[in-house]
PDB file of N, CA, C and O in Angstrom:
ATOM      1  N   MET A   1     -17.767 -10.334 -14.073  1.00 64.00           N
ATOM      2  CA  MET A   1     -16.479 -11.072 -13.472  1.00 64.00           C
ATOM      3  C   MET A   1     -16.748 -12.727 -13.162  1.00 64.00           C
ATOM      4  O   MET A   1     -16.202 -13.416 -13.038  1.00 64.00           O
ATOM      5  N   CYS A   2     -17.775 -12.447 -12.607  1.00 74.00           N
ATOM      6  CA  CYS A   2     -18.045 -14.094 -11.345  1.00 74.00           C
ATOM      7  C   CYS A   2     -18.996 -15.110 -12.702  1.00 74.00           C
ATOM      8  O   CYS A   2     -20.113 -14.051 -13.503  1.00 74.00           O
ATOM      9  N   GLN A   3     -19.009 -16.154 -12.336  1.00 80.00           N
ATOM     10  CA  GLN A   3     -19.853 -17.076 -14.270  1.00 80.00           C
ATOM     11  C   GLN A   3     -20.209 -18.426 -13.075  1.00 80.00           C
ATOM     12  O   GLN A   3     -20.183 -18.869 -13.946  1.00 80.00           O
ATOM     13  N   HIS A   4     -20.124 -17.887 -11.837  1.00 79.00           N
ATOM     14  CA  HIS A   4     -20.871 -19.732 -11.258  1.00 79.00           C
ATOM     15  C   HIS A   4     -22.323 -19.023 -11.172  1.00 79.00           C
ATOM     16  O   HIS A   4     -22.974 -17.813 -11.395  1.00 79.00           O
ATOM     17  N   GLN A   5     -22.744 -19.781 -11.409  1.00 86.00           N
ATOM     18  CA  GLN A   5     -24.790 -19.945 -11.140  1.00 86.00           C
ATOM     19  C   GLN A   5     -24.661 -20.815 -10.024  1.00 86.00           C
ATOM     20  O   GLN A   5     -24.540 -21.736  -9.961  1.00 86.00           O
ATOM     21  N   PRO A   6     -25.939 -20.126  -8.827  1.00 87.00           N
ATOM     22  CA  PRO A   6     -25.637 -18.787  -8.913  1.00 87.00           C
ATOM     23  C   PRO A   6     -24.807 -18.122  -8.770  1.00 87.00           C
ATOM     24  O   PRO A   6     -23.716 -18.134  -8.387  1.00 87.00           O
ATOM     25  N   LEU A   7     -24.809 -16.861  -9.669  1.00 88.00           N
ATOM     26  CA  LEU A   7     -23.891 -15.500  -9.001  1.00 88.00           C
ATOM     27  C   LEU A   7     -23.184 -15.771  -7.980  1.00 88.00           C
ATOM     28  O   LEU A   7     -24.636 -15.728  -6.416  1.00 88.00           O
ATOM     29  N   CYS A   8     -21.924 -15.066  -8.033  1.00 91.00           N
ATOM     30  CA  CYS A   8     -21.814 -15.099  -6.442  1.00 91.00           C
ATOM     31  C   CYS A   8     -22.017 -13.268  -5.632  1.00 91.00           C
ATOM     32  O   CYS A   8     -22.677 -12.168  -6.527  1.00 91.00           O
ATOM     33  N   PRO A   9     -22.015 -13.280  -4.593  1.00 93.00           N
ATOM     34  CA  PRO A   9     -22.760 -11.745  -4.194  1.00 93.00           C
ATOM     35  C   PRO A   9     -20.463 -10.523  -4.893  1.00 93.00           C
ATOM     36  O   PRO A   9     -20.103 -10.536  -5.308  1.00 93.00           O
ATOM     37  N   THR A  10     -21.488 -10.075  -5.279  1.00 93.00           N
ATOM     38  CA  THR A  10     -21.345  -8.754  -6.177  1.00 93.00           C
ATOM     39  C   THR A  10     -19.965  -7.861  -4.969  1.00 93.00           C
ATOM     40  O   THR A  10     -20.022  -8.599  -3.517  1.00 93.00           O
ATOM     41  N   ALA A  11     -19.131  -7.119  -5.260  1.00 94.00           N
ATOM     42  CA  ALA A  11     -18.368  -6.993  -4.300  1.00 94.00           C
ATOM     43  C   ALA A  11     -18.633  -5.577  -3.057  1.00 94.00           C
ATOM     44  O   ALA A  11     -18.239  -5.500  -2.340  1.00 94.00           O
ATOM     45  N   GLU A  12     -19.797  -4.524  -3.877  1.00 94.00           N
ATOM     46  CA  GLU A  12     -20.295  -3.820  -3.510  1.00 94.00           C
ATOM     47  C   GLU A  12     -21.531  -4.621  -2.152  1.00 94.00           C
ATOM     48  O   GLU A  12     -22.478  -3.396  -1.175  1.00 94.00           O
ATOM     49  N   SER A  13     -22.270  -5.546  -2.645  1.00 93.00           N
ATOM     50  CA  SER A  13     -23.293  -6.530  -1.705  1.00 93.00           C
ATOM     51  C   SER A  13     -22.327  -6.403  -0.332  1.00 93.00           C
ATOM     52  O   SER A  13     -21.929  -5.863  -0.516  1.00 93.00           O
ATOM     53  N   ALA A  14     -23.613  -7.097   0.655  1.00 92.00           N
ATOM     54  CA  ALA A  14     -23.263  -7.079   2.024  1.00 92.00           C
ATOM     55  C   ALA A  14     -22.548  -7.781   2.856  1.00 92.00           C
ATOM     56  O   ALA A  14     -21.682  -8.378   3.082  1.00 92.00           O
ATOM     57  N   ASP A  15     -22.389  -9.798   1.309  1.00 92.00           N
ATOM     58  CA  ASP A  15     -22.383 -10.522   1.598  1.00 92.00           C
ATOM     59  C   ASP A  15     -21.726 -10.377   0.994  1.00 92.00           C
ATOM     60  O   ASP A  15     -21.147 -11.986   0.326  1.00 92.00           O
ATOM     61  N   ARG A  16     -20.500  -9.709   0.344  1.00 94.00           N
ATOM     62  CA  ARG A  16     -19.278  -9.907  -0.414  1.00 94.00           C
ATOM     63  C   ARG A  16     -18.572 -11.193   0.196  1.00 94.00           C
ATOM     64  O   ARG A  16     -17.791 -11.925  -1.231  1.00 94.00           O
ATOM     65  N   GLU A  17     -18.228 -10.966   1.494  1.00 92.00           N
ATOM     66  CA  GLU A  17     -17.237 -12.255   1.397  1.00 92.00           C
ATOM     67  C   GLU A  17     -18.092 -14.307   1.563  1.00 92.00           C
ATOM     68  O   GLU A  17     -17.485 -15.365   1.772  1.00 92.00           O
ATOM     69  N   GLY A  18     -19.181 -13.960   0.824  1.00 92.00           N
ATOM     70  CA  GLY A  18     -19.840 -15.407   0.617  1.00 92.00           C
ATOM     71  C   GLY A  18     -19.640 -15.916  -0.614  1.00 92.00           C
ATOM     72  O   GLY A  18     -19.837 -16.851  -0.861  1.00 92.00           O
ATOM     73  N   ALA A  19     -18.723 -15.380  -1.501  1.00 94.00           N
ATOM     74  CA  ALA A  19     -17.977 -15.368  -3.396  1.00 94.00           C
ATOM     75  C   ALA A  19     -16.859 -16.183  -2.287  1.00 94.00           C
ATOM     76  O   ALA A  19     -16.320 -16.827  -1.713  1.00 94.00           O
ATOM     77  N   ARG A  20     -16.554 -17.129  -4.033  1.00 94.00           N
ATOM     78  CA  ARG A  20     -15.840 -18.283  -4.163  1.00 94.00           C
ATOM     79  C   ARG A  20     -14.932 -17.076  -4.776  1.00 94.00           C
ATOM     80  O   ARG A  20     -14.131 -16.526  -5.122  1.00 94.00           O
ATOM     81  N   LEU A  21     -13.121 -18.307  -3.699  1.00 93.00           N
ATOM     82  CA  LEU A  21     -11.652 -18.819  -3.641  1.00 93.00           C
ATOM     83  C   LEU A  21     -11.383 -18.517  -4.722  1.00 93.00           C
ATOM     84  O   LEU A  21     -11.802 -19.515  -5.745  1.00 93.00           O
ATOM     85  N   VAL A  22     -10.376 -17.324  -5.565  1.00 93.00           N
ATOM     86  CA  VAL A  22      -9.758 -17.833  -6.312  1.00 93.00           C
ATOM     87  C   VAL A  22      -8.468 -18.089  -6.465  1.00 93.00           C
ATOM     88  O   VAL A  22      -7.945 -18.457  -7.439  1.00 93.00           O
ATOM     89  N   ALA A  23      -8.150 -17.623  -5.699  1.00 96.00           N
ATOM     90  CA  ALA A  23      -7.227 -17.237  -5.615  1.00 96.00           C
ATOM     91  C   ALA A  23      -6.755 -18.105  -3.928  1.00 96.00           C
ATOM     92  O   ALA A  23      -7.160 -16.880  -3.201  1.00 96.00           O
ATOM     93  N   HIS A  24      -5.635 -17.836  -3.325  1.00 96.00           N
ATOM     94  CA  HIS A  24      -5.480 -18.593  -1.187  1.00 96.00           C
ATOM     95  C   HIS A  24      -4.594 -18.518  -1.265  1.00 96.00           C
ATOM     96  O   HIS A  24      -3.740 -19.618  -1.664  1.00 96.00           O
ATOM     97  N   HIS A  25      -3.779 -17.722  -0.431  1.00 96.00           N
ATOM     98  CA  HIS A  25      -2.411 -17.683  -0.104  1.00 96.00           C
ATOM     99  C   HIS A  25      -2.104 -17.103   1.621  1.00 96.00           C
ATOM    100  O   HIS A  25      -1.494 -16.530   2.079  1.00 96.00           O
ATOM    101  N   PRO A  26      -1.852 -18.280   2.560  1.00 94.00           N
ATOM    102  CA  PRO A  26      -2.586 -18.373   3.569  1.00 94.00           C
ATOM    103  C   PRO A  26      -1.320 -17.526   4.196  1.00 94.00           C
ATOM    104  O   PRO A  26      -0.537 -16.743   4.933  1.00 94.00           O
ATOM    105  N   GLU A  27       0.326 -18.578   3.348  1.00 96.00           N
ATOM    106  CA  GLU A  27       0.960 -17.927   3.741  1.00 96.00           C
ATOM    107  C   GLU A  27       1.331 -16.431   3.646  1.00 96.00           C
ATOM    108  O   GLU A  27       2.719 -15.966   4.435  1.00 96.00           O
ATOM    109  N   GLN A  28       1.246 -15.813   2.890  1.00 96.00           N
ATOM    110  CA  GLN A  28       0.523 -14.348   3.221  1.00 96.00           C
ATOM    111  C   GLN A  28       0.000 -13.678   3.753  1.00 96.00           C
ATOM    112  O   GLN A  28      -0.274 -12.554   3.633  1.00 96.00           O
ATOM    113  N   GLY A  29      -1.083 -14.572   3.267  1.00 96.00           N
ATOM    114  CA  GLY A  29      -2.376 -13.545   4.450  1.00 96.00           C
ATOM    115  C   GLY A  29      -3.227 -13.027   3.735  1.00 96.00           C
ATOM    116  O   GLY A  29      -4.304 -12.312   4.620  1.00 96.00           O
ATOM    117  N   TRP A  30      -3.620 -14.388   2.463  1.00 96.00           N
ATOM    118  CA  TRP A  30      -4.751 -13.335   1.613  1.00 96.00           C
ATOM    119  C   TRP A  30      -5.359 -14.587   0.483  1.00 96.00           C
ATOM    120  O   TRP A  30      -4.911 -14.979   1.115  1.00 96.00           O
ATOM    121  N   SER A  31      -6.407 -13.913   0.085  1.00 97.00           N
ATOM    122  CA  SER A  31      -7.162 -14.834  -0.666  1.00 97.00           C
ATOM    123  C   SER A  31      -7.655 -13.475  -1.373  1.00 97.00           C
ATOM    124  O   SER A  31      -8.561 -12.886  -0.784  1.00 97.00           O
ATOM    125  N   LEU A  32      -8.310 -13.902  -2.270  1.00 96.00           N
ATOM    126  CA  LEU A  32      -8.515 -13.655  -3.793  1.00 96.00           C
ATOM    127  C   LEU A  32     -10.555 -14.322  -4.030  1.00 96.00           C
ATOM    128  O   LEU A  32     -10.440 -15.563  -3.880  1.00 96.00           O
ATOM    129  N   LEU A  33     -11.061 -13.599  -4.196  1.00 95.00           N
ATOM    130  CA  LEU A  33     -13.110 -14.066  -4.173  1.00 95.00           C
ATOM    131  C   LEU A  33     -13.059 -13.980  -5.859  1.00 95.00           C
ATOM    132  O   LEU A  33     -12.499 -12.359  -6.234  1.00 95.00           O
ATOM    133  N   CYS A  34     -14.779 -14.166  -6.159  1.00 94.00           N
ATOM    134  CA  CYS A  34     -14.567 -14.311  -7.353  1.00 94.00           C
ATOM    135  C   CYS A  34     -14.931 -13.154  -7.853  1.00 94.00           C
ATOM    136  O   CYS A  34     -14.904 -12.483  -9.227  1.00 94.00           O
ATOM    137  N   ASN A  35     -15.131 -11.889  -6.195  1.00 94.00           N
ATOM    138  CA  ASN A  35     -15.127 -10.226  -7.242  1.00 94.00           C
ATOM    139  C   ASN A  35     -14.990  -9.555  -7.320  1.00 94.00           C
ATOM    140  O   ASN A  35     -15.298  -8.295  -7.622  1.00 94.00           O
ATOM    141  N   GLY A  36     -13.613 -10.094  -7.178  1.00 95.00           N
ATOM    142  CA  GLY A  36     -12.458  -9.388  -7.044  1.00 95.00           C
ATOM    143  C   GLY A  36     -11.349  -8.575  -5.723  1.00 95.00           C
ATOM    144  O   GLY A  36     -11.297  -7.709  -6.080  1.00 95.00           O
ATOM    145  N   VAL A  37     -12.640  -8.351  -4.465  1.00 96.00           N
ATOM    146  CA  VAL A  37     -12.357  -8.986  -3.313  1.00 96.00           C
ATOM    147  C   VAL A  37     -10.744  -8.919  -2.712  1.00 96.00           C
ATOM    148  O   VAL A  37     -10.966 -10.172  -2.631  1.00 96.00           O
ATOM    149  N   LEU A  38     -10.223  -8.555  -2.544  1.00 97.00           N
ATOM    150  CA  LEU A  38      -8.939  -8.955  -1.551  1.00 97.00           C
ATOM    151  C   LEU A  38      -9.338  -9.452  -0.374  1.00 97.00           C
ATOM    152  O   LEU A  38      -9.488  -8.226   0.390  1.00 97.00           O
ATOM    153  N   LEU A  39      -9.577 -10.461   0.631  1.00 95.00           N
ATOM    154  CA  LEU A  39      -9.267 -10.754   1.798  1.00 95.00           C
ATOM    155  C   LEU A  39      -8.624 -11.255   2.801  1.00 95.00           C
ATOM    156  O   LEU A  39      -7.249 -11.918   1.976  1.00 95.00           O
ATOM    157  N   PHE A  40      -8.523  -9.994   3.801  1.00 96.00           N
ATOM    158  CA  PHE A  40      -6.634 -10.377   4.094  1.00 96.00           C
ATOM    159  C   PHE A  40      -7.120 -10.853   5.949  1.00 96.00           C
ATOM    160  O   PHE A  40      -8.466 -11.478   6.047  1.00 96.00           O
ATOM    161  N   GLU A  41      -6.084 -11.336   6.108  1.00 94.00           N
ATOM    162  CA  GLU A  41      -6.472 -12.814   7.300  1.00 94.00           C
ATOM    163  C   GLU A  41      -6.731 -11.893   8.591  1.00 94.00           C
ATOM    164  O   GLU A  41      -7.651 -13.147   9.599  1.00 94.00           O
ATOM    165  N   ASP A  42      -6.844 -11.243   8.540  1.00 93.00           N
ATOM    166  CA  ASP A  42      -7.071  -9.908   9.783  1.00 93.00           C
ATOM    167  C   ASP A  42      -8.759  -9.611   9.437  1.00 93.00           C
ATOM    168  O   ASP A  42      -9.149  -8.762  10.223  1.00 93.00           O
ATOM    169  N   THR A  43      -9.177 -10.251   8.953  1.00 91.00           N
ATOM    170  CA  THR A  43     -10.737 -10.090   8.362  1.00 91.00           C
ATOM    171  C   THR A  43     -10.675  -8.577   7.583  1.00 91.00           C
ATOM    172  O   THR A  43     -11.824  -7.949   7.314  1.00 91.00           O
ATOM    173  N   GLY A  44      -9.273  -7.978   7.184  1.00 95.00           N
ATOM    174  CA  GLY A  44      -9.640  -6.350   6.275  1.00 95.00           C
ATOM    175  C   GLY A  44     -10.465  -6.682   5.306  1.00 95.00           C
ATOM    176  O   GLY A  44      -9.741  -8.256   3.914  1.00 95.00           O
ATOM    177  N   GLU A  45      -9.683  -5.433   4.832  1.00 96.00           N
ATOM    178  CA  GLU A  45     -10.657  -5.760   2.600  1.00 96.00           C
ATOM    179  C   GLU A  45     -10.093  -4.955   1.847  1.00 96.00           C
ATOM    180  O   GLU A  45     -10.390  -3.873   2.313  1.00 96.00           O
ATOM    181  N   LEU A  46      -9.709  -5.517   0.906  1.00 97.00           N
ATOM    182  CA  LEU A  46      -9.692  -4.057  -0.242  1.00 97.00           C
ATOM    183  C   LEU A  46     -10.710  -4.852  -1.763  1.00 97.00           C
ATOM    184  O   LEU A  46     -10.641  -6.034  -2.242  1.00 97.00           O
ATOM    185  N   LEU A  47     -11.730  -3.841  -1.386  1.00 97.00           N
ATOM    186  CA  LEU A  47     -12.959  -3.727  -2.763  1.00 97.00           C
ATOM    187  C   LEU A  47     -11.408  -3.669  -4.917  1.00 97.00           C
ATOM    188  O   LEU A  47     -10.920  -3.065  -4.114  1.00 97.00           O
ATOM    189  N   PRO A  48     -12.065  -3.855  -5.201  1.00 95.00           N
ATOM    190  CA  PRO A  48     -11.479  -3.586  -6.730  1.00 95.00           C
ATOM    191  C   PRO A  48     -11.938  -2.475  -7.472  1.00 95.00           C
ATOM    192  O   PRO A  48     -10.778  -2.439  -6.906  1.00 95.00           O
ATOM    193  N   ASP A  49     -12.544  -1.084  -6.258  1.00 96.00           N
ATOM    194  CA  ASP A  49     -12.561  -0.065  -7.123  1.00 96.00           C
ATOM    195  C   ASP A  49     -11.452   0.817  -5.841  1.00 96.00           C
ATOM    196  O   ASP A  49     -11.062   1.979  -6.122  1.00 96.00           O
ATOM    197  N   GLY A  50     -10.157   0.305  -4.884  1.00 96.00           N
ATOM    198  CA  GLY A  50      -9.889   0.478  -4.034  1.00 96.00           C
ATOM    199  C   GLY A  50     -10.088   1.397  -3.351  1.00 96.00           C
ATOM    200  O   GLY A  50      -9.189   1.317  -1.769  1.00 96.00           O
ATOM    201  N   GLN A  51     -11.179   0.812  -2.773  1.00 96.00           N
ATOM    202  CA  GLN A  51     -11.764   1.610  -1.241  1.00 96.00           C
ATOM    203  C   GLN A  51     -11.707   0.165  -0.050  1.00 96.00           C
ATOM    204  O   GLN A  51     -11.712  -1.669  -0.438  1.00 96.00           O
ATOM    205  N   ILE A  52     -11.031   0.628   0.837  1.00 96.00           N
ATOM    206  CA  ILE A  52     -10.187  -0.141   2.075  1.00 96.00           C
ATOM    207  C   ILE A  52     -11.265  -0.619   3.168  1.00 96.00           C
ATOM    208  O   ILE A  52     -12.569   0.308   3.655  1.00 96.00           O
ATOM    209  N   ILE A  53     -11.844  -2.118   3.558  1.00 94.00           N
ATOM    210  CA  ILE A  53     -12.187  -2.345   3.979  1.00 94.00           C
ATOM    211  C   ILE A  53     -11.492  -3.113   5.476  1.00 94.00           C
ATOM    212  O   ILE A  53     -11.094  -3.406   5.258  1.00 94.00           O
ATOM    213  N   ALA A  54     -12.548  -1.772   6.910  1.00 93.00           N
ATOM    214  CA  ALA A  54     -11.075  -1.871   8.461  1.00 93.00           C
ATOM    215  C   ALA A  54     -10.999  -3.498   8.183  1.00 93.00           C
ATOM    216  O   ALA A  54     -12.195  -4.206   8.568  1.00 93.00           O
ATOM    217  N   PRO A  55     -10.325  -4.077   9.615  1.00 93.00           N
ATOM    218  CA  PRO A  55     -10.531  -5.321  10.090  1.00 93.00           C
ATOM    219  C   PRO A  55     -11.803  -6.000  10.521  1.00 93.00           C
ATOM    220  O   PRO A  55     -12.066  -4.202  11.762  1.00 93.00           O
ATOM    221  N   HIS A  56     -13.026  -6.200  10.439  1.00 82.00           N
ATOM    222  CA  HIS A  56     -13.973  -6.476  11.595  1.00 82.00           C
ATOM    223  C   HIS A  56     -13.418  -8.076  12.721  1.00 82.00           C
ATOM    224  O   HIS A  56     -14.984  -9.149  12.368  1.00 82.00           O
ATOM    225  N   ARG A  57     -13.222  -8.084  12.710  1.00 72.00           N
ATOM    226  CA  ARG A  57     -12.867  -9.488  13.150  1.00 72.00           C
ATOM    227  C   ARG A  57     -13.719  -9.585  14.540  1.00 72.00           C
ATOM    228  O   ARG A  57     -13.836  -8.472  15.475  1.00 72.00           O
ATOM    229  N   PRO A  58     -14.125 -10.298  15.788  1.00 69.00           N
ATOM    230  CA  PRO A  58     -14.965  -9.974  15.971  1.00 69.00           C
ATOM    231  C   PRO A  58     -14.319 -10.010  17.409  1.00 69.00           C
ATOM    232  O   PRO A  58     -12.944 -11.009  17.428  1.00 69.00           O
ATOM    233  N   MET A  59     -14.615  -9.264  18.932  1.00 60.00           N
ATOM    234  CA  MET A  59     -14.056  -9.609  19.556  1.00 60.00           C
ATOM    235  C   MET A  59     -13.914 -11.044  19.980  1.00 60.00           C
ATOM    236  O   MET A  59     -14.690 -11.979  20.341  1.00 60.00           O
ATOM    237  N   GLY A  60     -12.848 -11.617  21.195  1.00 60.00           N
ATOM    238  CA  GLY A  60     -11.947 -12.724  21.537  1.00 60.00           C
ATOM    239  C   GLY A  60     -12.732 -12.646  23.259  1.00 60.00           C
ATOM    240  O   GLY A  60     -13.313 -11.923  23.409  1.00 60.00           O
ATOM    241  N   THR A  61     -13.114 -14.196  23.467  1.00 54.00           N
ATOM    242  CA  THR A  61     -14.246 -13.864  24.534  1.00 54.00           C
ATOM    243  C   THR A  61     -12.730 -13.511  25.467  1.00 54.00           C
ATOM    244  O   THR A  61     -11.609 -14.380  26.046  1.00 54.00           O
ATOM    245  N   VAL A  62     -12.963 -13.016  26.654  1.00 53.00           N
ATOM    246  CA  VAL A  62     -11.815 -12.907  28.082  1.00 53.00           C
ATOM    247  C   VAL A  62     -11.916 -13.692  28.693  1.00 53.00           C
ATOM    248  O   VAL A  62     -12.808 -14.680  29.366  1.00 53.00           O
ATOM    249  N   MET A  63     -10.845 -14.358  29.212  1.00 52.00           N
ATOM    250  CA  MET A  63     -10.577 -15.386  29.901  1.00 52.00           C
ATOM    251  C   MET A  63     -10.188 -14.564  31.194  1.00 52.00           C
ATOM    252  O   MET A  63      -9.391 -14.322  31.540  1.00 52.00           O
ATOM    253  N   THR A  64     -11.190 -15.818  32.162  1.00 54.00           N
ATOM    254  CA  THR A  64     -10.453 -15.739  33.377  1.00 54.00           C
ATOM    255  C   THR A  64     -10.020 -16.700  34.697  1.00 54.00           C
ATOM    256  O   THR A  64     -10.472 -17.669  34.231  1.00 54.00           O
ATOM    257  N   ALA A  65      -8.664 -16.712  35.830  1.00 57.00           N
ATOM    258  CA  ALA A  65      -9.280 -17.593  36.323  1.00 57.00           C
ATOM    259  C   ALA A  65     -10.099 -17.733  37.514  1.00 57.00           C
ATOM    260  O   ALA A  65     -10.410 -16.738  37.508  1.00 57.00           O
ATOM    261  N   VAL A  66     -10.563 -18.630  38.029  1.00 51.00           N
ATOM    262  CA  VAL A  66     -11.097 -19.748  39.262  1.00 51.00           C
ATOM    263  C   VAL A  66     -10.577 -20.075  39.763  1.00 51.00           C
ATOM    264  O   VAL A  66      -9.303 -20.089  39.596  1.00 51.00           O
TER     265      VAL A  66
END
């Protein structure tokens, strides 16, 4: 799928989110990467083979009052 040099990471690789954006729709909350991965704003992913990757957003810091 990717025509870039160097090639983007494949959908199966651990660094798949490093692929280039093909389409970006922030109003709908998703982006399509060059490797066919749909990346959602909650950090969930849908791989080209239909596999779902659960959201993996880092936990925020706890705010405390002083």
